[in-house]
Amino acid sequence: MTQPPPPPPQQPPQGGGFGPPQDQPPQTPPPAAGPNLGKAPEPGYGYPQAPQAPQTPQAPQTPPPAAPQTPPTPPQGYGYPQGAPAPQPPQAPQGPPGYGYPGQQPGAYGQPQQAPYGQPGYGQPGYGQQPGYGQQPGYGYPQQAMPHQPQAGQPGGGGKFNAQMAIIVAAVVAIALIIGGGVWYASSGKDEGRENDTAGVSGGTGGTGGTDDGKGGTTSGKEKAPSDPSAKVLFQVPAPEVKNDSTVVVSGSWLTDKAYVKSGIAQIVGYDRDKGSELWKLPLSGPVCQASRHVTDDNLTAILYQPAMPTKADPSHGCSQIALIDLDAGKKLWTKTVKTGDQLINFDNITLSGKTVAVGSTSGGAAFDVSGKLLWSPKPTDSCYDAGYGGGEKLVAVRKCGSYDQRQLHIQTIDPKSGKVISEYKMTEGIEYASIVSTNPLVVAADVGDSAGDGSGISDFFSIDSKTGKLRTRISAPGEQFAARCEGITRVEACNLLAVGNDRLYLPTEEHDGTGKYSQTNEIVAFDLATGKQTGQRADAGDGYTISPLRMDGGNLIAYKRPPYDKGGQVVSIAGGSFKQTTLLQNPSTESVRDVETSMSPEYSEFLYAEGHLYMSKVYASKRSTVREKEYLAVGFGTS
């Protein structure tokens, strides 16, 4: 059936104003790498020509008639607390392939498609990068495979993959995360509390306020359930036009008391939170490379960007520009660079802690006060270097020492004003990469011995005492059981689908069969950061839904429920003690709205929620696959 024409920009859709989601998501650019200060280059910093993933088949609106086989008795311990029944694993598909039902190979909810496994490079499946990778004309990003977004009307099925397929899927996910893909949940201005913005990409950590409820949580939480959680589309921002076949980074989104702020192509724009009308526009000399998720009390944040727009002749100018942005005024307060000799350093990551902006790279780390004063910079004589930093309540460095095959990582809590080391934990030699999940309490993720096997970058979490540097406990998180992900190779804060609060780590389980026919579901479980054991708390997504942590709200956990094929998504608040769920927002179930909502998955988009408002946005922009498709950079939902 012919679709009606799309509505004017910034207006809510009328009767199907949303078009179908894009057939193929934007390709993913690699991070820029800085010079090595005379050190021997580490292997694997080139980029391989990764093959394109096949397109995801279109899912029907009704399930096929075929029923799955009776599943065998499953193994115990599928990420559940002790005493909880383990889920039934899905079986081989009985219906047509590609419909997202149990046993289907391409997973539902934006699971990546097939790509070769075992790419050489970073020592993890799919993380491989090789020298000599050809760059595309235009914005200078390589042709890289990236997981497809789910298609319109895709049901919430998708059984558990066999071992080989899981590895193949992991390869594509890892590639997407390496070069800047993946989702992170930025902190949302003053109303969320500054203690809640240090849990990796998933938003909040801390959660220290409120009264103890006697069950391991607190009774506090600023997000209140509305009398009617039913939401409507507030506005949509059309996807920016991209010339030729380039892919452009549009990473970065923030929420203040007045504005929803989103990066575009070489610009940052502030939008009215309810209407989507432009409040201000800040042009940049080149595309954004990375953006901090943290915000100061007076709504300042920091970004990395290129000094000029890439061209065919000069496809990349490097990520050398460090800027402080006023999100209220829509102004760039200053831009700084750091040199080694007469060469500009290209930085890989950026964060913010208190009044300090910190950047890291293979050339070392640097930091500036918000006034623009240089606090420290790399020393050419150093035998170790700060690869990156985790920000928020505290500032934590991932410092690398030793050669590539004898690497030792030092996790250092440092004074954000002077750079002085307060405490240090030395990880086991041979662990090449680590991610800062939270700085207070201090939680680090790593793939020890490349044992995760799914490209998630996580086999274990390390709970560390930031005052003494001593290990509190180590939590095993097998990739086949838990869905959280960390990149850690160049962006040490790039973790998603997890949260930290109440001295606990909240993780989602992988999808598994639900109780309904063809349904898939998962849960969020909690680990005690003092003992490393599961607490016994579990929040069920419900049949057909997939639940993912977004951030902490005081002692409560805010989570998003990705919907089945015939319903709208939800935002819920989970009580820190009882784990009781309260619905904060319920999106429309109409097909046109559902299509655009499911085109932005928590794995590969930016999600922000505060005060009855949910914002979803893309992190890459690319040329549209067809002229008839309506694609969006961002969409806002809100309750009455």
XYZ file of C-alpha atoms in Angstrom:
640
model
C 0.000 0.000 0.000
C 1.295 3.462 -0.827
C 2.353 5.341 2.279
C 1.050 8.897 2.818
C 3.662 11.640 2.513
C 5.706 12.311 5.676
C 4.776 15.258 7.893
C 6.805 18.462 7.903
C 10.033 18.317 9.938
C 9.725 18.672 13.716
C 6.010 17.793 13.671
C 4.510 14.643 15.201
C 3.349 12.080 12.644
C -0.280 12.102 11.659
C -1.741 8.738 10.906
C 1.436 6.945 9.955
C 3.763 9.907 9.615
C 6.712 7.721 10.386
C 8.168 5.818 7.520
C 9.609 2.335 7.854
C 13.008 1.985 9.447
C 16.032 1.989 7.234
C 16.827 -1.251 5.444
C 20.459 -1.029 6.362
C 21.988 0.944 9.241
C 24.796 3.400 8.631
C 28.246 2.035 8.228
C 30.508 2.484 11.197
C 33.660 4.625 11.090
C 36.831 3.706 12.958
C 38.229 5.832 15.779
C 41.190 8.015 15.059
C 44.419 6.866 16.649
C 47.015 9.280 17.931
C 50.774 9.089 17.340
C 52.774 6.745 19.515
C 55.409 9.132 20.876
C 58.188 7.034 19.419
C 56.878 3.771 20.864
C 56.618 0.750 18.619
C 53.100 0.657 17.202
C 50.782 -1.907 18.650
C 49.620 -4.589 16.237
C 46.114 -4.322 14.897
C 45.622 -0.589 14.498
C 44.894 -0.690 10.799
C 41.393 -1.504 9.633
C 40.369 -4.607 7.669
C 37.860 -4.623 4.877
C 35.000 -6.199 6.722
C 32.318 -7.671 4.469
C 28.858 -6.253 4.503
C 26.299 -8.083 6.550
C 23.263 -9.485 4.716
C 20.003 -7.659 5.082
C 17.520 -8.755 7.677
C 14.378 -10.346 6.226
C 11.159 -8.442 6.738
C 9.124 -9.826 9.591
C 5.371 -10.460 9.262
C 2.769 -8.918 11.481
C 1.429 -12.317 12.549
C 3.361 -15.382 13.642
C 3.680 -18.313 11.244
C 1.548 -21.337 12.007
C 4.454 -23.704 12.599
C 5.215 -24.457 16.253
C 8.660 -25.014 17.780
C 9.702 -28.430 18.945
C 9.478 -29.346 22.580
C 12.717 -28.085 24.131
C 14.974 -30.408 26.104
C 15.769 -29.861 29.758
C 17.935 -26.719 29.899
C 21.141 -26.302 31.898
C 20.828 -24.447 35.176
C 22.275 -21.052 36.019
C 21.291 -18.999 32.980
C 22.020 -15.727 34.723
C 19.279 -16.403 37.249
C 19.543 -16.087 41.000
C 19.722 -19.341 42.886
C 16.392 -21.002 43.243
C 14.884 -19.346 40.187
C 13.755 -21.606 37.319
C 16.102 -21.538 34.358
C 14.580 -20.650 30.989
C 13.984 -23.127 28.207
C 16.441 -22.697 25.338
C 14.905 -22.331 21.885
C 15.088 -25.086 19.296
C 15.681 -25.216 15.593
C 13.147 -23.226 13.594
C 10.071 -24.963 12.305
C 8.599 -22.045 10.403
C 9.951 -19.974 7.525
C 13.434 -18.539 8.134
C 13.905 -14.929 9.124
C 10.675 -14.397 11.030
C 12.270 -13.928 14.403
C 10.793 -16.986 16.035
C 12.553 -19.562 18.206
C 15.630 -21.010 16.575
C 15.871 -18.350 13.881
C 19.434 -17.484 12.947
C 19.254 -13.673 12.691
C 18.218 -12.545 16.181
C 15.423 -10.141 16.930
C 15.772 -6.681 18.423
C 18.533 -5.458 16.198
C 20.819 -8.462 16.519
C 23.686 -8.293 14.020
C 23.814 -10.436 10.943
C 26.491 -12.809 9.749
C 30.083 -11.730 9.365
C 33.349 -13.696 9.365
C 34.745 -14.703 12.724
C 38.316 -14.560 13.893
C 39.500 -11.311 12.364
C 43.084 -10.772 13.545
C 44.047 -7.812 15.653
C 42.946 -6.925 19.150
C 42.920 -10.445 20.458
C 39.149 -10.690 20.629
C 36.867 -12.301 18.060
C 35.764 -9.738 15.547
C 37.936 -6.980 16.925
C 40.535 -7.416 14.195
C 42.057 -4.470 12.379
C 44.730 -4.751 9.750
C 46.959 -2.194 8.032
C 46.203 -1.030 4.544
C 42.474 -0.525 4.880
C 41.165 1.638 2.065
C 39.109 4.662 3.019
C 35.928 5.793 1.391
C 35.719 9.063 -0.461
C 34.102 11.911 1.384
C 34.157 11.640 5.167
C 36.956 9.114 5.209
C 35.453 6.198 7.062
C 36.083 2.599 5.970
C 33.484 0.230 4.675
C 32.715 -1.553 7.886
C 30.013 -4.053 8.635
C 27.476 -2.926 11.202
C 24.487 -4.729 12.712
C 21.247 -4.064 10.913
C 18.424 -2.298 12.626
C 15.284 -4.404 13.026
C 12.685 -4.156 10.325
C 9.185 -2.851 10.518
C 6.798 -5.081 12.386
C 9.496 -7.502 13.461
C 8.195 -9.750 16.202
C 9.990 -10.245 19.447
C 11.283 -13.659 18.615
C 14.723 -14.930 17.852
C 15.952 -18.047 19.601
C 19.360 -18.581 21.084
C 22.051 -19.135 18.492
C 24.225 -22.201 18.290
C 27.840 -21.695 19.371
C 29.186 -21.003 15.903
C 26.446 -18.513 15.095
C 26.980 -16.707 18.393
C 30.615 -16.210 17.511
C 29.720 -14.904 14.059
C 27.247 -12.466 15.552
C 29.822 -11.352 18.094
C 32.256 -10.448 15.359
C 29.893 -7.908 13.843
C 28.938 -6.475 17.223
C 32.576 -6.086 18.186
C 33.359 -4.255 14.953
C 30.471 -1.876 15.546
C 31.616 -1.141 19.074
C 35.272 -0.666 18.139
C 34.662 2.116 15.717
C 32.253 4.067 17.773
C 29.036 2.114 17.485
C 27.021 1.056 20.401
C 24.721 3.063 22.524
C 25.394 5.112 25.584
C 22.904 6.778 27.829
C 23.972 10.327 28.574
C 23.196 11.956 31.879
C 20.262 14.247 31.738
C 20.958 17.549 33.357
C 20.278 18.709 36.875
C 17.015 16.853 37.423
C 18.796 13.495 37.341
C 21.430 14.348 39.916
C 25.130 14.449 39.282
C 25.696 11.317 41.334
C 23.932 9.349 38.618
C 26.139 9.855 35.602
C 29.134 7.588 35.951
C 28.000 4.100 35.024
C 29.550 3.657 31.661
C 27.247 4.175 28.750
C 24.243 3.025 30.608
C 23.899 6.139 32.629
C 23.765 6.255 36.336
C 25.871 4.894 39.065
C 25.990 6.036 42.642
C 22.425 5.991 43.775
C 23.565 6.829 47.286
C 20.743 9.131 48.338
C 17.529 8.296 50.128
C 16.521 6.130 53.047
C 17.565 2.480 53.260
C 14.548 0.253 52.719
C 16.136 -2.692 54.512
C 16.318 -4.768 51.339
C 19.514 -3.471 49.813
C 18.018 -0.442 48.102
C 16.764 3.015 48.923
C 13.323 4.491 48.803
C 14.414 7.595 46.915
C 13.875 8.339 43.247
C 13.052 11.569 41.424
C 11.154 9.964 38.544
C 7.477 9.742 39.439
C 4.848 7.733 37.620
C 2.287 9.936 35.834
C -1.424 9.396 36.305
C -1.483 8.158 32.709
C 1.793 6.725 31.333
C 0.479 6.704 27.766
C 2.907 8.649 25.590
C 2.683 10.350 22.225
C 5.244 11.421 19.663
C 6.423 14.913 20.587
C 8.624 15.553 17.570
C 11.028 13.958 15.133
C 14.249 15.334 13.707
C 14.835 14.262 10.087
C 18.101 12.510 9.335
C 20.668 14.932 7.883
C 21.563 14.671 4.227
C 24.839 12.868 3.602
C 26.582 13.200 0.258
C 28.063 10.251 -1.659
C 28.503 7.031 0.296
C 30.097 8.489 3.408
C 29.182 7.713 6.995
C 29.370 10.576 9.459
C 29.545 10.463 13.256
C 26.625 12.247 14.946
C 27.370 10.901 18.413
C 26.301 12.910 21.438
C 22.994 13.795 23.084
C 22.184 15.541 26.345
C 19.112 16.645 28.266
C 18.996 19.825 30.346
C 16.181 21.623 32.147
C 15.408 23.549 28.963
C 16.630 21.611 25.963
C 17.226 18.298 24.294
C 20.643 18.673 22.653
C 21.855 16.493 19.789
C 24.929 16.378 17.555
C 24.383 16.636 13.820
C 26.843 16.738 10.932
C 29.544 19.158 12.121
C 27.084 20.910 14.414
C 25.297 20.649 17.752
C 21.666 21.718 18.002
C 19.474 22.495 20.994
C 15.777 21.583 20.618
C 12.746 22.472 22.699
C 12.085 19.441 24.909
C 8.391 19.263 23.994
C 8.052 20.847 20.556
C 11.339 19.971 18.909
C 11.766 23.495 17.587
C 15.366 24.693 17.328
C 16.515 26.829 20.253
C 20.088 27.254 19.054
C 22.611 25.833 16.603
C 26.366 25.599 17.123
C 28.388 25.017 13.908
C 31.675 23.119 14.118
C 34.613 23.095 11.716
C 34.381 19.309 11.312
C 32.416 16.230 12.395
C 32.139 15.186 16.044
C 34.415 12.253 16.939
C 33.418 11.540 20.537
C 31.223 13.236 23.136
C 31.254 13.059 26.916
C 28.086 11.774 28.522
C 28.769 13.742 31.687
C 27.498 17.252 32.379
C 28.560 19.774 35.034
C 26.119 21.357 37.473
C 25.888 24.399 35.190
C 25.275 22.262 32.071
C 28.724 22.244 30.497
C 29.976 19.223 28.559
C 32.940 18.325 26.342
C 33.441 16.924 22.840
C 36.204 15.841 20.449
C 35.877 16.905 16.819
C 37.828 17.218 13.578
C 39.422 20.574 12.652
C 37.929 20.550 9.124
C 35.407 18.752 6.967
C 36.900 15.699 5.287
C 37.243 15.675 1.522
C 38.136 13.099 -1.124
C 41.664 14.451 -1.193
C 41.935 14.582 2.601
C 39.455 12.029 3.984
C 40.308 12.507 7.666
C 41.813 15.357 9.659
C 42.074 13.478 12.944
C 40.277 14.061 16.251
C 42.530 16.747 17.660
C 40.036 19.433 18.730
C 38.909 19.427 22.380
C 35.975 21.741 23.112
C 33.876 22.765 26.099
C 30.214 23.373 25.253
C 27.612 25.395 27.169
C 24.399 23.424 26.649
C 22.191 26.237 27.955
C 23.596 29.039 25.813
C 24.519 26.903 22.827
C 28.070 28.261 22.777
C 31.547 26.809 22.443
C 33.466 28.244 25.400
C 36.901 27.158 24.198
C 38.787 24.789 21.882
C 42.137 23.272 22.853
C 44.738 21.007 21.240
C 47.735 19.095 22.595
C 50.994 18.473 20.747
C 53.859 16.047 20.991
C 56.745 17.927 19.474
C 55.194 19.823 16.595
C 52.512 17.202 15.879
C 48.917 17.406 17.087
C 47.716 14.453 19.127
C 44.553 12.754 17.904
C 42.536 11.599 20.919
C 40.326 8.524 21.159
C 38.064 9.349 24.106
C 36.861 12.240 26.262
C 35.225 12.506 29.667
C 34.348 15.004 32.376
C 34.777 14.795 36.156
C 33.903 17.782 38.296
C 35.600 20.734 36.623
C 38.100 18.626 34.668
C 37.944 17.599 31.003
C 40.179 14.555 30.355
C 41.170 12.956 27.037
C 43.115 9.762 26.338
C 44.889 8.100 23.426
C 47.726 5.777 22.471
C 49.927 8.863 22.828
C 48.852 9.366 26.435
C 46.336 11.516 28.266
C 45.769 15.200 28.871
C 43.384 17.281 30.953
C 42.044 20.828 31.127
C 40.158 22.783 33.746
C 36.804 24.118 32.548
C 38.480 27.539 32.509
C 40.715 26.209 29.722
C 43.866 25.837 31.846
C 46.054 22.851 30.915
C 46.363 20.525 33.927
C 48.595 17.812 32.460
C 49.702 16.363 29.132
C 51.696 13.339 27.903
C 55.389 13.159 28.735
C 57.555 11.727 25.925
C 59.785 10.045 28.514
C 56.918 8.057 30.079
C 57.146 4.289 29.679
C 53.418 4.026 30.445
C 50.535 6.071 29.060
C 46.938 6.940 29.963
C 44.851 5.244 27.285
C 41.643 6.775 28.579
C 39.610 7.953 31.536
C 36.309 7.294 33.255
C 34.551 10.364 34.639
C 31.553 11.393 36.697
C 31.856 11.499 40.484
C 35.534 10.529 40.330
C 38.249 10.424 37.676
C 39.785 7.026 36.910
C 42.594 6.360 34.421
C 43.297 3.190 32.490
C 47.084 3.376 32.308
C 48.921 0.959 30.029
C 52.413 -0.292 30.780
C 54.635 -2.813 29.036
C 54.704 -4.128 25.490
C 51.711 -5.419 23.573
C 52.244 -9.078 24.447
C 53.216 -8.318 28.061
C 50.763 -5.556 28.839
C 49.744 -4.617 32.369
C 46.859 -2.259 33.028
C 46.918 0.048 36.035
C 43.468 1.225 37.148
C 44.191 4.522 38.888
C 41.818 6.768 40.797
C 43.367 10.211 40.381
C 42.872 13.741 41.673
C 41.027 15.534 38.831
C 42.773 18.825 39.626
C 46.383 17.688 39.851
C 46.457 14.242 38.267
C 48.006 12.820 41.452
C 47.344 9.104 41.888
C 45.094 8.400 44.879
C 44.937 4.621 44.534
C 45.973 1.980 42.023
C 44.906 -1.550 41.152
C 47.166 -3.557 38.832
C 45.311 -6.016 36.664
C 46.769 -9.388 35.768
C 49.449 -9.140 33.101
C 48.203 -10.001 29.634
C 44.810 -8.268 29.856
C 45.059 -5.840 26.958
C 41.911 -3.731 27.389
C 39.645 -2.667 30.249
C 36.521 -0.545 30.471
C 35.421 1.756 33.290
C 31.817 0.830 34.051
C 31.525 3.123 37.087
C 33.925 5.367 39.010
C 31.980 5.448 42.307
C 31.773 2.646 43.252
C 34.681 1.659 41.027
C 33.759 -1.150 38.632
C 35.932 -2.295 35.724
C 35.051 -4.746 32.946
C 37.493 -6.854 30.932
C 37.589 -9.869 28.655
C 40.120 -11.988 30.522
C 41.993 -14.355 28.234
C 39.619 -13.472 25.415
C 37.197 -15.894 27.026
C 33.915 -14.002 26.504
C 33.563 -15.582 23.083
C 30.785 -13.259 21.940
C 32.561 -10.008 21.125
C 31.005 -8.288 24.148
C 34.382 -7.362 25.625
C 33.257 -8.722 28.994
C 34.067 -11.972 30.721
C 34.511 -10.513 34.213
C 33.756 -7.430 36.285
C 36.212 -6.188 38.919
C 34.842 -4.373 41.970
C 37.675 -2.211 43.342
C 38.022 -0.097 46.476
C 38.872 3.313 45.012
C 40.390 4.512 48.308
C 42.882 1.674 48.757
C 43.127 0.177 45.281
C 42.357 -3.279 46.633
C 40.119 -5.733 44.795
C 36.822 -6.185 46.589
C 35.506 -9.013 44.421
C 35.550 -10.383 40.899
C 32.281 -11.214 39.147
C 32.183 -13.779 36.363
C 29.728 -12.761 33.622
C 29.777 -15.345 30.805
C 28.886 -13.861 27.442
C 26.341 -16.557 26.690
C 24.363 -15.606 29.792
C 24.529 -11.808 29.975
C 23.870 -9.130 27.354
C 25.993 -6.194 28.591
C 28.761 -4.907 26.314
C 31.912 -2.787 26.611
C 34.231 -1.576 23.872
C 37.276 -0.560 25.893
C 39.720 -0.759 23.004
C 39.830 2.986 22.397
C 36.838 4.276 24.414
C 37.185 3.158 28.005
C 33.704 4.349 29.046
C 31.893 2.743 26.105
C 29.750 0.239 28.023
C 26.035 -0.239 27.553
C 23.095 -2.324 28.739
C 24.153 -2.185 32.396
C 24.025 0.096 35.434
C 25.623 0.441 38.871
C 23.918 1.665 42.061
C 23.160 0.617 45.640
C 26.641 -1.012 45.601
C 25.256 -3.413 43.040
C 25.800 -4.220 39.395
C 22.651 -4.616 37.290
C 22.930 -6.819 34.192
C 20.391 -8.054 31.633
C 20.367 -11.705 30.708
C 20.479 -12.809 27.095
C 17.160 -13.462 25.380
C 15.548 -16.848 25.806
C 12.177 -18.499 25.283
C 9.250 -17.000 27.133
C 6.073 -18.702 28.273
C 4.021 -17.614 25.285
C 4.088 -19.203 21.844
C 6.992 -17.829 19.803
C 7.790 -15.305 22.542
C 11.262 -14.267 23.625
C 12.147 -12.416 26.806
C 14.906 -11.691 29.323
C 15.505 -10.329 32.820
C 17.661 -7.914 34.794
C 19.540 -9.453 37.725
C 21.659 -7.835 40.441
C 25.154 -8.661 41.773
C 26.468 -7.518 45.138
C 29.696 -5.548 44.572
C 31.023 -6.560 47.991
C 30.558 -10.332 47.682
C 30.259 -10.830 43.913
C 27.159 -12.968 44.400
C 23.718 -12.508 42.904
C 21.286 -10.907 45.310
C 18.288 -12.959 44.219
C 16.572 -9.900 42.736
C 15.176 -10.277 39.235
C 13.099 -7.968 37.024
C 11.260 -9.810 34.253
C 10.772 -8.104 30.892
C 7.529 -9.950 30.155
C 6.775 -12.113 27.124
C 7.911 -10.529 23.890
C 9.785 -7.699 25.610
C 13.524 -7.273 26.141
C 14.561 -5.191 29.147
C 17.752 -3.108 29.358
C 19.061 -0.882 32.179
C 19.312 2.817 31.290
C 20.537 4.510 34.478
C 20.035 4.867 38.209
C 17.465 7.228 39.725
C 18.603 7.533 43.324
C 18.106 4.000 44.648
C 15.863 2.941 41.769
C 16.812 1.540 38.377
C 15.381 3.065 35.183
C 15.030 0.519 32.377
C 13.691 0.391 28.821
C 11.543 -2.455 27.526
C 11.921 -3.045 23.806
C 8.522 -4.220 22.555
C 7.265 -7.239 20.610
C 6.078 -6.798 17.048
C 2.595 -5.572 17.929
C 3.149 -3.242 20.901
C 4.961 -0.072 21.906
C 7.995 0.135 24.154
C 8.005 1.058 27.819
C 10.158 2.838 30.372
C 9.899 1.426 33.889
C 11.301 2.254 37.311
C 12.513 -0.752 39.299
C 12.620 -0.297 43.071
C 16.133 -0.873 44.385
C 14.978 -3.109 47.218
C 11.775 -4.909 46.233
C 12.488 -4.780 42.475
C 8.852 -3.848 41.954
C 8.305 -2.322 38.512
C 6.385 0.900 37.919
C 5.541 1.976 34.376
C 6.703 5.533 33.706
C 6.006 5.694 29.968
C 4.125 3.560 27.433
C 4.688 4.291 23.732
C 1.947 3.964 21.100
C 1.446 0.583 19.437
C 0.447 1.960 16.037
C 2.529 0.513 13.221
C 4.006 3.798 11.978
C 5.259 4.804 15.432
C 6.352 1.286 16.285
C 8.444 1.095 13.116
C 10.569 4.112 13.997
C 10.880 3.124 17.654
C 12.212 -0.325 16.807
C 14.637 1.152 14.253
C 16.590 2.508 17.225
C 17.704 -0.273 19.532
C 19.372 0.224 22.933
C 22.474 -1.541 21.618
C 23.221 0.909 18.813
C 21.449 4.196 19.575
C 21.374 6.837 22.299
C 18.480 6.721 24.776
C 17.700 9.449 27.331
C 14.797 9.452 29.785
C 13.734 12.091 32.316
C 10.452 13.468 33.658
C 8.109 11.614 31.331
C 10.252 12.266 28.234
C 12.073 9.591 26.221
C 14.485 10.564 23.458
C 16.080 8.153 20.985
C 18.745 9.136 18.471
C 21.224 7.738 15.960
C 24.992 7.874 16.384
C 25.780 7.724 12.651
C 24.329 9.331 9.579
C 24.711 7.901 6.092
C 23.230 8.198 2.636
C 19.646 6.980 2.539
C 19.151 3.649 0.868
C 16.072 4.813 -1.077
C 14.473 8.175 -1.722
C 11.082 7.056 -0.470
C 12.219 6.185 3.037
C 11.774 8.681 5.842
C 14.623 8.418 8.303
C 15.195 10.227 11.561
C 18.159 11.501 13.502
C 16.127 11.692 16.710
C 12.603 11.217 17.995
C 11.002 12.397 21.224
C 8.156 10.745 23.158
C 6.318 12.212 26.114
C 3.417 11.647 28.492
C 0.682 14.208 29.003
